[in-house]
PDB file of C-alpha atoms in Angstrom:
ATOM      1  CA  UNK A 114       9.473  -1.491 -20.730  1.00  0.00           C
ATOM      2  CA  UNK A 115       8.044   1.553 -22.150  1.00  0.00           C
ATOM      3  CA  UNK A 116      10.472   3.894 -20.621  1.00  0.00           C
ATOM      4  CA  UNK A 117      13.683   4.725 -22.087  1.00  0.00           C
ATOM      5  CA  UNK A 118      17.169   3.461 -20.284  1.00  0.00           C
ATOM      6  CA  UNK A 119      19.789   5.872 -19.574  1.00  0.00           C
ATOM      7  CA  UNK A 120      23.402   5.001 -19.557  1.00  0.00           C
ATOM      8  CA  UNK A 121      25.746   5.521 -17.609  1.00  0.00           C
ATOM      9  CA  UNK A 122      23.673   5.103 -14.386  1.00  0.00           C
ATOM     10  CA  UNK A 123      26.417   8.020 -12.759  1.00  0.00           C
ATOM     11  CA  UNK A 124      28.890   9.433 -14.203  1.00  0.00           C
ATOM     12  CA  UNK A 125      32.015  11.957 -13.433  1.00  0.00           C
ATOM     13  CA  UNK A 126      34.474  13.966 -15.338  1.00  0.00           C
ATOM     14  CA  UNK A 127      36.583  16.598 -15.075  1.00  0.00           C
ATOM     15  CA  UNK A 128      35.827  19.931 -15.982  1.00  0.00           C
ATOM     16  CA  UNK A 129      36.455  21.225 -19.584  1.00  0.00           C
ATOM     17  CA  UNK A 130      35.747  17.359 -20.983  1.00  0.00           C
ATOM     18  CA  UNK A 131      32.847  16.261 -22.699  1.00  0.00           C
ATOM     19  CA  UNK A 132      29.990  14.141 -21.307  1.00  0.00           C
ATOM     20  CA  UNK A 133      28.128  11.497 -23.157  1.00  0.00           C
ATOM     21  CA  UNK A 134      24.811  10.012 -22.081  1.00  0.00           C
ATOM     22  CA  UNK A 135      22.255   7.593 -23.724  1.00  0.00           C
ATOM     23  CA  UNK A 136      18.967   6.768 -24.012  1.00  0.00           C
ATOM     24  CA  UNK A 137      18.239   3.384 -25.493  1.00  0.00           C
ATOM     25  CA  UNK A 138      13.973   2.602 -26.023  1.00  0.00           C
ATOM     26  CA  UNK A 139      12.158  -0.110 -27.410  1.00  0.00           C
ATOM     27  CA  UNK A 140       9.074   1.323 -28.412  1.00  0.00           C
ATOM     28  CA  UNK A 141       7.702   3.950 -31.016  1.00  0.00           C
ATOM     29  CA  UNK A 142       8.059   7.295 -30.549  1.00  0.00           C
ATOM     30  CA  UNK A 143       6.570  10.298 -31.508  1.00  0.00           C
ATOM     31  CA  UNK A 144       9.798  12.568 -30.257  1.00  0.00           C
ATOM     32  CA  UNK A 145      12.264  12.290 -27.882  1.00  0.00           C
ATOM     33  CA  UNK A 146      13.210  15.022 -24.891  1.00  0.00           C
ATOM     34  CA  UNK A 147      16.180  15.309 -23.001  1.00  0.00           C
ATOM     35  CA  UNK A 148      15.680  17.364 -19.290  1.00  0.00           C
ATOM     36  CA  UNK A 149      17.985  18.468 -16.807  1.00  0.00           C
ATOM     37  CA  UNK A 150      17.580  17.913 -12.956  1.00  0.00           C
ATOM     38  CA  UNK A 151      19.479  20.066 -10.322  1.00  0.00           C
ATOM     39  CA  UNK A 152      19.326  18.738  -6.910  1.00  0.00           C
ATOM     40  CA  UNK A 153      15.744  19.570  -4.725  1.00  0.00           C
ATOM     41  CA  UNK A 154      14.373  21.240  -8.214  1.00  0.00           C
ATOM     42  CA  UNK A 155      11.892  20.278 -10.821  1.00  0.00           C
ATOM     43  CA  UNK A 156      12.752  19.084 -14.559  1.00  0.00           C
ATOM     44  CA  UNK A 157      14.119  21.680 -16.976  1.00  0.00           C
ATOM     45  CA  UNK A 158      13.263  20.677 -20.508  1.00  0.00           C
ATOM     46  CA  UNK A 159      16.620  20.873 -22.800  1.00  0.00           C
ATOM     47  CA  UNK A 160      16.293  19.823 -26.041  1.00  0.00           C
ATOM     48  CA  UNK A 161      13.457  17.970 -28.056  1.00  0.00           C
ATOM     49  CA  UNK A 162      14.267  16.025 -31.407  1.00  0.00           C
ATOM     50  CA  UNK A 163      11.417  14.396 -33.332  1.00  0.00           C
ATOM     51  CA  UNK A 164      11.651  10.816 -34.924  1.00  0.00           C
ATOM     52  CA  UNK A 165      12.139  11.987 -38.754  1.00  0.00           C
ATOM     53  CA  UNK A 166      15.469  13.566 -37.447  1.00  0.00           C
ATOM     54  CA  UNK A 167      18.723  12.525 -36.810  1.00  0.00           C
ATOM     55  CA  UNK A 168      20.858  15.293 -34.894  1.00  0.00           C
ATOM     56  CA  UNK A 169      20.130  18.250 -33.257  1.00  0.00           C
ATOM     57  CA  UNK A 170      22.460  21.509 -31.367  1.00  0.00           C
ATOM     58  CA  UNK A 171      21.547  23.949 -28.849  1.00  0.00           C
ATOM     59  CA  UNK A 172      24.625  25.904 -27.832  1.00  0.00           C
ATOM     60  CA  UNK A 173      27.043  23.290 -26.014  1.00  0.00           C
ATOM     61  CA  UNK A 174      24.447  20.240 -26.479  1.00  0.00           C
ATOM     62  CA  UNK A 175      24.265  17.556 -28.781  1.00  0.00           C
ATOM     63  CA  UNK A 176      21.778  15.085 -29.547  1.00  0.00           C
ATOM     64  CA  UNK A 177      21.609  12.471 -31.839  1.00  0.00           C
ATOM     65  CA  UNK A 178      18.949  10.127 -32.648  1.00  0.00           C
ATOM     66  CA  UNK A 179      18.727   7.013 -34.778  1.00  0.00           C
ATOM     67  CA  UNK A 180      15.802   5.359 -34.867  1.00  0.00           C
ATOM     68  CA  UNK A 181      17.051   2.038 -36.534  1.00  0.00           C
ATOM     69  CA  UNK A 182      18.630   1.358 -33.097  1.00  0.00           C
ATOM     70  CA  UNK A 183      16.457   2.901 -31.182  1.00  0.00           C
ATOM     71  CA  UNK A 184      18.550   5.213 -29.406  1.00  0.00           C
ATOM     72  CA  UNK A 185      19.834   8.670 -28.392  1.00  0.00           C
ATOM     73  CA  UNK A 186      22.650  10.390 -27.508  1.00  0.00           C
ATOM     74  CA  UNK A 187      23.066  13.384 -25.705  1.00  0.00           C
ATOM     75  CA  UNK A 188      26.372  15.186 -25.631  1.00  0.00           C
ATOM     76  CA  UNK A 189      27.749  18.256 -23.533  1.00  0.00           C
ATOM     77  CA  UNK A 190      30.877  19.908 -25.004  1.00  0.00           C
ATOM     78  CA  UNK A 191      33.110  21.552 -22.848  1.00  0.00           C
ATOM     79  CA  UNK A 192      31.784  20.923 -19.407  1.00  0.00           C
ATOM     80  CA  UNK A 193      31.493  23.194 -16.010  1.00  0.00           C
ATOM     81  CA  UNK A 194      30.499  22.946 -12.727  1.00  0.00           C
ATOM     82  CA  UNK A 195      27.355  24.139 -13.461  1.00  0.00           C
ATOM     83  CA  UNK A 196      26.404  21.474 -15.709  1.00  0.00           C
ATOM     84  CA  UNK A 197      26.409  18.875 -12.478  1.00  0.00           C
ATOM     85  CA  UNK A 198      22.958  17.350 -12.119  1.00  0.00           C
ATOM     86  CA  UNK A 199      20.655  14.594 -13.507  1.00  0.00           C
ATOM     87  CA  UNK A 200      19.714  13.760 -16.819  1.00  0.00           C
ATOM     88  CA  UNK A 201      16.961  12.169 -17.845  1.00  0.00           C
ATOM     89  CA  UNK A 202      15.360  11.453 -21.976  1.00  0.00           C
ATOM     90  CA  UNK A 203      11.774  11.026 -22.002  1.00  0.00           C
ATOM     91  CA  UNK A 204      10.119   9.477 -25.178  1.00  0.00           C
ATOM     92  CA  UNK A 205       6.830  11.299 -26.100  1.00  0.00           C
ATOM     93  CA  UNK A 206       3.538   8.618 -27.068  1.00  0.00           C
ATOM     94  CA  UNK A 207       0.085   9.878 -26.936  1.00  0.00           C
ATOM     95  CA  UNK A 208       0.563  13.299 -25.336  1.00  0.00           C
ATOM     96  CA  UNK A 209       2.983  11.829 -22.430  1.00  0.00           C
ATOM     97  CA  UNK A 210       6.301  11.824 -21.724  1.00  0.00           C
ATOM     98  CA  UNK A 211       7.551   8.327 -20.012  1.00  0.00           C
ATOM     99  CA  UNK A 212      10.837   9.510 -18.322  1.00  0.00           C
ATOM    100  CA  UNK A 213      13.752   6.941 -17.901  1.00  0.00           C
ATOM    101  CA  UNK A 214      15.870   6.738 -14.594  1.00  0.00           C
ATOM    102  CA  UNK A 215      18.734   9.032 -15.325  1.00  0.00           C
ATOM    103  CA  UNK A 216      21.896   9.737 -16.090  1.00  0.00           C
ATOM    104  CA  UNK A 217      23.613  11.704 -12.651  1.00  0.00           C
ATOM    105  CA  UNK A 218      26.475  13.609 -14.039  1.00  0.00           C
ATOM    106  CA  UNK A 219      29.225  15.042 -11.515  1.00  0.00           C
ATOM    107  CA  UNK A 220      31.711  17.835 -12.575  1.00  0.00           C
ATOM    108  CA  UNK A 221      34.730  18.156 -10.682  1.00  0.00           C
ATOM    109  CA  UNK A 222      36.966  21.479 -10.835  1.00  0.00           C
TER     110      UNK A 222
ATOM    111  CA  UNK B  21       5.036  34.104 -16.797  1.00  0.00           C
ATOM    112  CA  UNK B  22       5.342  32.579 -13.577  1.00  0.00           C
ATOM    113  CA  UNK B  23       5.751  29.125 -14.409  1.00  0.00           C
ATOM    114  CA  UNK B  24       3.989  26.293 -12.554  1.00  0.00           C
ATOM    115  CA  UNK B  25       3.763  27.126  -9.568  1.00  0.00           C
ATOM    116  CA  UNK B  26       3.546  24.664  -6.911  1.00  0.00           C
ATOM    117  CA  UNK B  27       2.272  24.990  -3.162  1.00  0.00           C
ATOM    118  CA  UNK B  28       3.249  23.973  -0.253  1.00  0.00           C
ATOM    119  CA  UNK B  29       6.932  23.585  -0.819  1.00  0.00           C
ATOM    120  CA  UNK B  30       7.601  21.269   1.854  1.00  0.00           C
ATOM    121  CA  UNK B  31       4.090  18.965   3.792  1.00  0.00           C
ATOM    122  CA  UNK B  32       4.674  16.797   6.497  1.00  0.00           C
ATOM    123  CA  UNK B  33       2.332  15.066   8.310  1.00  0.00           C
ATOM    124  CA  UNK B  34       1.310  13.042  10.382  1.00  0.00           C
ATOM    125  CA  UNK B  35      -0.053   8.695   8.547  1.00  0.00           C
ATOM    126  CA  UNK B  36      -4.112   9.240   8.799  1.00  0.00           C
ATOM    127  CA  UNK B  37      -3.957  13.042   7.340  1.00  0.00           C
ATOM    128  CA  UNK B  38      -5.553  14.218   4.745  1.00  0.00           C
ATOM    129  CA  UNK B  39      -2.592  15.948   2.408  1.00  0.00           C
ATOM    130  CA  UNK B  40      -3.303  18.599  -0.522  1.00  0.00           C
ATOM    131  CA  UNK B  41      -0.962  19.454  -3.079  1.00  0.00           C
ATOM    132  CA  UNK B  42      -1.769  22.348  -5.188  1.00  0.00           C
ATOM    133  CA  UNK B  43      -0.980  23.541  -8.767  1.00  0.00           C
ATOM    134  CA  UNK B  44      -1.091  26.212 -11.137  1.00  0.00           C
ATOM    135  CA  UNK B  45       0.305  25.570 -14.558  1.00  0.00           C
ATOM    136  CA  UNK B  46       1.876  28.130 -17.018  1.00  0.00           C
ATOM    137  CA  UNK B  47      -1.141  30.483 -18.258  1.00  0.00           C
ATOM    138  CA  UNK B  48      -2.556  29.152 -21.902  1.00  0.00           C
ATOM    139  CA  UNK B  49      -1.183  25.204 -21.153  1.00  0.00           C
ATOM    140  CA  UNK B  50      -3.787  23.030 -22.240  1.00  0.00           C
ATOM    141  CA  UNK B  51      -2.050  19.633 -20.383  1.00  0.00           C
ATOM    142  CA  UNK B  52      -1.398  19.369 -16.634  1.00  0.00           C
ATOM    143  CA  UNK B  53       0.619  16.324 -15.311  1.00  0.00           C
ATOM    144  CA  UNK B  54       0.994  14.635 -11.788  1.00  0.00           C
ATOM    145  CA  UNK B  55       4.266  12.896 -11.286  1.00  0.00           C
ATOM    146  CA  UNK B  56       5.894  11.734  -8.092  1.00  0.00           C
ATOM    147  CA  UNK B  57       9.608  11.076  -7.840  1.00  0.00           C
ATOM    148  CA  UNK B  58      11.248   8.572  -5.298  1.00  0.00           C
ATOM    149  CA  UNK B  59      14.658   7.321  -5.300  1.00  0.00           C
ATOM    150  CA  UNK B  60      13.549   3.974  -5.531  1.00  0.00           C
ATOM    151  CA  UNK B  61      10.982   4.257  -8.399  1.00  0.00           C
ATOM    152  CA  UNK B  62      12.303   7.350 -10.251  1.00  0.00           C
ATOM    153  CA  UNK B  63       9.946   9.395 -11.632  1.00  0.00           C
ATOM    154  CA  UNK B  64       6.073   8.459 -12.162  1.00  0.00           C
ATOM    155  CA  UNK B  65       3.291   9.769 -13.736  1.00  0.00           C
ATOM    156  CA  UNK B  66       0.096  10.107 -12.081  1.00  0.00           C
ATOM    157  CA  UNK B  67      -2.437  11.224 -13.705  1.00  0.00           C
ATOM    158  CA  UNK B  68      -2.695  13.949 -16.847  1.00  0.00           C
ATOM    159  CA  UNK B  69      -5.541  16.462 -17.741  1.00  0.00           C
ATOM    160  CA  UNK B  70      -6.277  17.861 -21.342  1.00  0.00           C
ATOM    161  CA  UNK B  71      -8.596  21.160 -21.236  1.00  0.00           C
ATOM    162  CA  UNK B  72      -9.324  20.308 -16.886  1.00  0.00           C
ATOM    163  CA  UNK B  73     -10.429  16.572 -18.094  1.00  0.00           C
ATOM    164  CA  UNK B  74      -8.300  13.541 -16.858  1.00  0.00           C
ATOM    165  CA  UNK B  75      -7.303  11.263 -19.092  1.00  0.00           C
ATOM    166  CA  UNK B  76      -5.182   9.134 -18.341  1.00  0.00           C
ATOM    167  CA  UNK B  77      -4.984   8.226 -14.378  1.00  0.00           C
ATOM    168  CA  UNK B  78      -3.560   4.637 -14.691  1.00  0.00           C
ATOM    169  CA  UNK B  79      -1.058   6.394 -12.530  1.00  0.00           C
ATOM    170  CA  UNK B  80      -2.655   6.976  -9.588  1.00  0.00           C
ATOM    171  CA  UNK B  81      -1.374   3.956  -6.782  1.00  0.00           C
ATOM    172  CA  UNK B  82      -4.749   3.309  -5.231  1.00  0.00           C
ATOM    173  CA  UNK B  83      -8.336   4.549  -3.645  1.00  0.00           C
ATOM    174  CA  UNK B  84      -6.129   7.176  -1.433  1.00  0.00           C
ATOM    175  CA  UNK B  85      -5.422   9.163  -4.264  1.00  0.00           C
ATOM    176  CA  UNK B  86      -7.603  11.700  -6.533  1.00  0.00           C
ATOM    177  CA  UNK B  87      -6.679  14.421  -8.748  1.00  0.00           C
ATOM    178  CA  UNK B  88      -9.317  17.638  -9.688  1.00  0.00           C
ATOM    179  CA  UNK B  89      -8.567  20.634 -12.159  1.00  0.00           C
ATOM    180  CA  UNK B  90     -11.457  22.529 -11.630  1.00  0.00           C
ATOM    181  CA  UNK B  91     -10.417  24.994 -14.070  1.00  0.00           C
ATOM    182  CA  UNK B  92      -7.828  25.636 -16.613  1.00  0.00           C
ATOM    183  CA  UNK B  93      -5.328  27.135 -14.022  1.00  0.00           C
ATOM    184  CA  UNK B  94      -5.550  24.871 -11.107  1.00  0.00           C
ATOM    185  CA  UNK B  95      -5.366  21.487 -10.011  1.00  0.00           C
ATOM    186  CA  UNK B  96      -5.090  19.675  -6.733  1.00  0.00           C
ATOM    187  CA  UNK B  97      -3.676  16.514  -5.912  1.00  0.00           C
ATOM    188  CA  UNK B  98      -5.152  14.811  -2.494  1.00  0.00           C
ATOM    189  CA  UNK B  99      -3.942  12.111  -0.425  1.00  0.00           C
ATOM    190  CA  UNK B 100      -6.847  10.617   1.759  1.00  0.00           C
ATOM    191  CA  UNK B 101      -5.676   8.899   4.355  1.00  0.00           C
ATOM    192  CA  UNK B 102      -1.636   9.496   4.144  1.00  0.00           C
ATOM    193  CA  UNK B 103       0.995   6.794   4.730  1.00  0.00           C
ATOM    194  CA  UNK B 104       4.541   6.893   5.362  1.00  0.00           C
ATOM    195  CA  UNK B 105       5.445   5.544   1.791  1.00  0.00           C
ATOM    196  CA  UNK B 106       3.627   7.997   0.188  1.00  0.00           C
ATOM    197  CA  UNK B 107       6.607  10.210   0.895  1.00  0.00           C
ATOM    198  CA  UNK B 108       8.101  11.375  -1.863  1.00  0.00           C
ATOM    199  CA  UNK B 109       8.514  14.839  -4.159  1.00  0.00           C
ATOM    200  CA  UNK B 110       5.330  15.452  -6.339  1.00  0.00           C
ATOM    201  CA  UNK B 111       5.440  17.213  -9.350  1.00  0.00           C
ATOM    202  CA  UNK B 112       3.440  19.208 -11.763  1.00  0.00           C
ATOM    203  CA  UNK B 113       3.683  19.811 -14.922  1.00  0.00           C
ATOM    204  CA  UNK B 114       1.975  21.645 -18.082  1.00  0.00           C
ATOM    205  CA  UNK B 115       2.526  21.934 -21.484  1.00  0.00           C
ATOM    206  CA  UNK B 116       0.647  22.411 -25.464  1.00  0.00           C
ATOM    207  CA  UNK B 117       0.548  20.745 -28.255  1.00  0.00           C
ATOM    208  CA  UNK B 118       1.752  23.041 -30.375  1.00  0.00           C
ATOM    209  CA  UNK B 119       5.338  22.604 -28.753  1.00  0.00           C
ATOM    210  CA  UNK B 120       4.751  18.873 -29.302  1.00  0.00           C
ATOM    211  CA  UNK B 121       4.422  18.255 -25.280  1.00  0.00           C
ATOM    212  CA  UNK B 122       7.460  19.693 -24.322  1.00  0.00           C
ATOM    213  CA  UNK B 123       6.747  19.582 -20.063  1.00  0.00           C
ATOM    214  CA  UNK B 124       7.104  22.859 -18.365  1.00  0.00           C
ATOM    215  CA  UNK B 125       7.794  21.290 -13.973  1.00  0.00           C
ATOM    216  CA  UNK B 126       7.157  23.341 -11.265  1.00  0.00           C
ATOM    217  CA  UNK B 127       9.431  23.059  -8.330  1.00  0.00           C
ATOM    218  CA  UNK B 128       7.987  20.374  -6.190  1.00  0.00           C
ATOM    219  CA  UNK B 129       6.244  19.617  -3.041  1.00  0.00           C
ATOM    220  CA  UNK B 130       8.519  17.182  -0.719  1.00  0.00           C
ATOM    221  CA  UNK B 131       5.864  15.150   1.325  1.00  0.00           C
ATOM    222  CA  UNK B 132       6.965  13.486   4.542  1.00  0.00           C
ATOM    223  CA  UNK B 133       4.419  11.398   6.244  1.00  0.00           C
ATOM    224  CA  UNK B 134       5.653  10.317   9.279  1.00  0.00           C
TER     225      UNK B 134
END
């Protein structure tokens, strides 16, 4: 498969703890995205780390990549309500982005 | 800027129509991207333009589907005849190279054939 394979397929914390998703591949990749889905809207792009790096931040958001295992990791600190939607990494070959299935992540209060 | 912008929001129809989807990506974008997202089959791509030329529409299902960008800031996506599992949400997309492809989405067109 070409696409990358999110894990956990669902998954639901309380709010306040962290949430962990990841992306395992088994291709080559140029760079991999990570892109946030609220219900009934389109794909909001989060965070992109290329293949020579290993860890990248963006305010609460954490991803880590290693290469050697071919996988990613994406991490939100301190979760809220707000944060409730779908997940999805995408690995970038040849201009495109080949999306995996998702990670749906539930908040509760 | 706008962002993509999509039209219609919502289509249904009725299997035998002749659907349109329409799309204007972000001012400047030199890709544009057709995906369509079931439950079943998660999220597809279609077909992707550089600079209004497809290249890549492995995508596309079959015959009943064609894709035109007549111009750097629109593109169409046509369903000729519709059937009932073509429903799904189609998306576009655009984005440049010198972001390295990060994919601006519009919000959607939810198809219902009925």
């Amino acid at each position: 498969s070409q696409q990358g394979e999110e894990d956990p397929q669902a998954l639901s914390i309380q709010e306040g703890e962290n949430a962990t998703m990841n992306c395992s591949y088994k291709t080559s990749i140029n760079n991999l995205q990570w892109y946030r889905q609220n219900s009934g809207r389109g794909l909001v792009h989060l965070i992109l780390i290329r293949s020579n790096e290993r860890e990248k931040h963006s305010g609460r958001l954490r991803v880590t990549l290693d290469t050697s295992k071919k996988s990613s990791s994406l991490l939100i600190t301190a979760s809220r309500a707000a944060d409730t939607a779908s997940y999805f990494c995408a690995l970038e070959r040849a201009q495109k982005l080949v999306f995996g299935q998702g990670t749906r992540l539930t908040i509760n209060p | 800027d706008a962002g993509v912008i999509q039209s219609p929001r919502h289509e249904v129809t009725e299997m035998g129509q002749e659907v349109t989807l329409r799309c204007k990506p972000i001012s400047g974008h030199d890709y544009l991207f057709w995906y369509r997202q079931t439950m079943m089959r998660g999220l597809e791509l279609l077909i992707y333009f550089n600079n209004n030329v497809p290249i890549d529409d492995s995508g596309m299902p079959e015959d009943r589907f064609s894709a035109k960008m007549p111009n750097a800031s629109f593109s169409t996506l046509k369903i000729q005849p519709s059937e009932p599992r073509d429903s799904a949400v189609y998306f576009c997309a655009s984005s440049l190279v010198e972001t390295e492809y990060e994919q601006y989405f519009g919000p959607g067109t939810r198809l219902t054939v009925t």
